[in-house]
Amino acid sequence: GDGFLDLALRNRTAPRLRLLRNNTAGSKPDHSLNLLLRSGASRLTTVGTRVAVTSRTGTLERRRRAGEGFLGSSSHRLHFGRGLP
């Protein structure tokens, strides 16, 4: 929740779990927006929702997905990065 994106990796054929934490030195996570969409009792009903954020520099668009790639998963959060003014 610090504004920097972190990554969790798991190998399908190995028990190893890797957590990669983004500790960018000398920079602040300013100008970013994270949204957690909710609808009723389950977050799964938000799959397919499209969110557009418009600023002075343009429009950023994200879509809530159920998963990406073979045996992959997506975050429930929509992240709009440093392109926001």
Tab-separated table of C-alpha atoms in Angstrom:
chain	number	residue	atom	x	y	z
A	1	GLY	CA	0.000	0.000	0.000
A	2	ASP	CA	2.976	2.379	-0.335
A	3	GLY	CA	2.270	3.288	-3.985
A	4	PHE	CA	5.071	1.141	-5.426
A	5	LEU	CA	4.030	-2.060	-7.196
A	6	ASP	CA	5.401	-5.288	-5.697
A	7	LEU	CA	5.450	-8.732	-7.320
A	8	ALA	CA	4.753	-12.266	-6.051
A	9	LEU	CA	6.060	-15.152	-8.200
A	10	ARG	CA	5.401	-18.852	-7.804
A	11	ASN	CA	6.825	-21.602	-9.986
A	12	ARG	CA	4.210	-24.228	-10.891
A	13	THR	CA	6.680	-27.120	-10.602
A	14	ALA	CA	8.662	-25.930	-7.590
A	15	PRO	CA	7.690	-25.065	-4.000
A	16	ARG	CA	9.561	-21.756	-4.062
A	17	LEU	CA	7.614	-18.524	-3.611
A	18	ARG	CA	9.366	-15.248	-4.421
A	19	LEU	CA	8.203	-11.898	-3.149
A	20	LEU	CA	9.823	-8.952	-4.912
A	21	ARG	CA	9.376	-5.696	-3.027
A	22	ASN	CA	9.852	-2.430	-4.874
A	23	ASN	CA	12.012	-0.222	-2.641
A	24	THR	CA	12.901	2.522	-5.100
A	25	ALA	CA	15.542	4.624	-3.358
A	26	GLY	CA	15.255	8.402	-3.385
A	27	SER	CA	11.814	8.578	-4.930
A	28	LYS	CA	8.330	9.018	-3.571
A	29	PRO	CA	5.256	7.132	-4.822
A	30	ASP	CA	3.445	10.365	-5.592
A	31	HIS	CA	1.017	10.790	-8.442
A	32	SER	CA	-0.433	7.304	-8.401
A	33	LEU	CA	-3.916	5.968	-7.768
A	34	ASN	CA	-4.990	2.479	-6.642
A	35	LEU	CA	-8.631	1.456	-6.805
A	36	LEU	CA	-10.226	-1.637	-5.289
A	37	LEU	CA	-13.565	-2.260	-6.986
A	38	ARG	CA	-16.357	-3.858	-4.985
A	39	SER	CA	-19.824	-4.928	-5.939
A	40	GLY	CA	-22.137	-6.620	-3.482
A	41	ALA	CA	-20.762	-9.558	-1.496
A	42	SER	CA	-18.133	-10.639	-4.058
A	43	ARG	CA	-15.356	-8.822	-5.923
A	44	LEU	CA	-15.681	-11.293	-8.809
A	45	THR	CA	-18.713	-9.405	-10.074
A	46	THR	CA	-16.431	-6.489	-10.964
A	47	VAL	CA	-14.583	-8.539	-13.629
A	48	GLY	CA	-14.763	-6.690	-16.936
A	49	THR	CA	-15.278	-3.263	-15.384
A	50	ARG	CA	-13.426	-0.519	-17.278
A	51	VAL	CA	-12.135	2.557	-15.425
A	52	ALA	CA	-10.722	5.646	-17.151
A	53	VAL	CA	-8.893	8.414	-15.278
A	54	THR	CA	-8.515	11.723	-17.091
A	55	SER	CA	-5.909	14.308	-16.142
A	56	ARG	CA	-4.136	17.254	-17.736
A	57	THR	CA	-1.691	14.906	-19.469
A	58	GLY	CA	-4.321	12.590	-20.962
A	59	THR	CA	-6.444	9.582	-20.107
A	60	LEU	CA	-5.306	6.312	-18.553
A	61	GLU	CA	-7.555	3.264	-18.826
A	62	ARG	CA	-7.574	-0.035	-16.943
A	63	ARG	CA	-9.910	-3.033	-17.046
A	64	ARG	CA	-10.527	-5.439	-14.144
A	65	ARG	CA	-9.501	-8.926	-15.282
A	66	ALA	CA	-10.080	-12.372	-13.838
A	67	GLY	CA	-6.613	-13.689	-14.742
A	68	GLU	CA	-3.763	-13.277	-17.176
A	69	GLY	CA	-1.853	-16.036	-18.894
A	70	PHE	CA	-1.758	-19.761	-18.240
A	71	LEU	CA	-2.328	-20.419	-14.518
A	72	GLY	CA	-1.862	-16.688	-13.877
A	73	SER	CA	-3.741	-14.304	-11.672
A	74	SER	CA	-4.421	-10.593	-11.586
A	75	SER	CA	-4.585	-8.172	-8.717
A	76	HIS	CA	-8.026	-7.071	-7.588
A	77	ARG	CA	-6.687	-3.507	-7.591
A	78	LEU	CA	-6.474	-1.196	-10.575
A	79	HIS	CA	-3.222	0.789	-10.508
A	80	PHE	CA	-2.788	4.086	-12.345
A	81	GLY	CA	0.890	5.013	-12.271
A	82	ARG	CA	3.040	8.101	-12.459
A	83	GLY	CA	1.387	9.466	-15.584
A	84	LEU	CA	-1.013	11.416	-13.364
A	85	PRO	CA	-0.052	15.067	-12.830
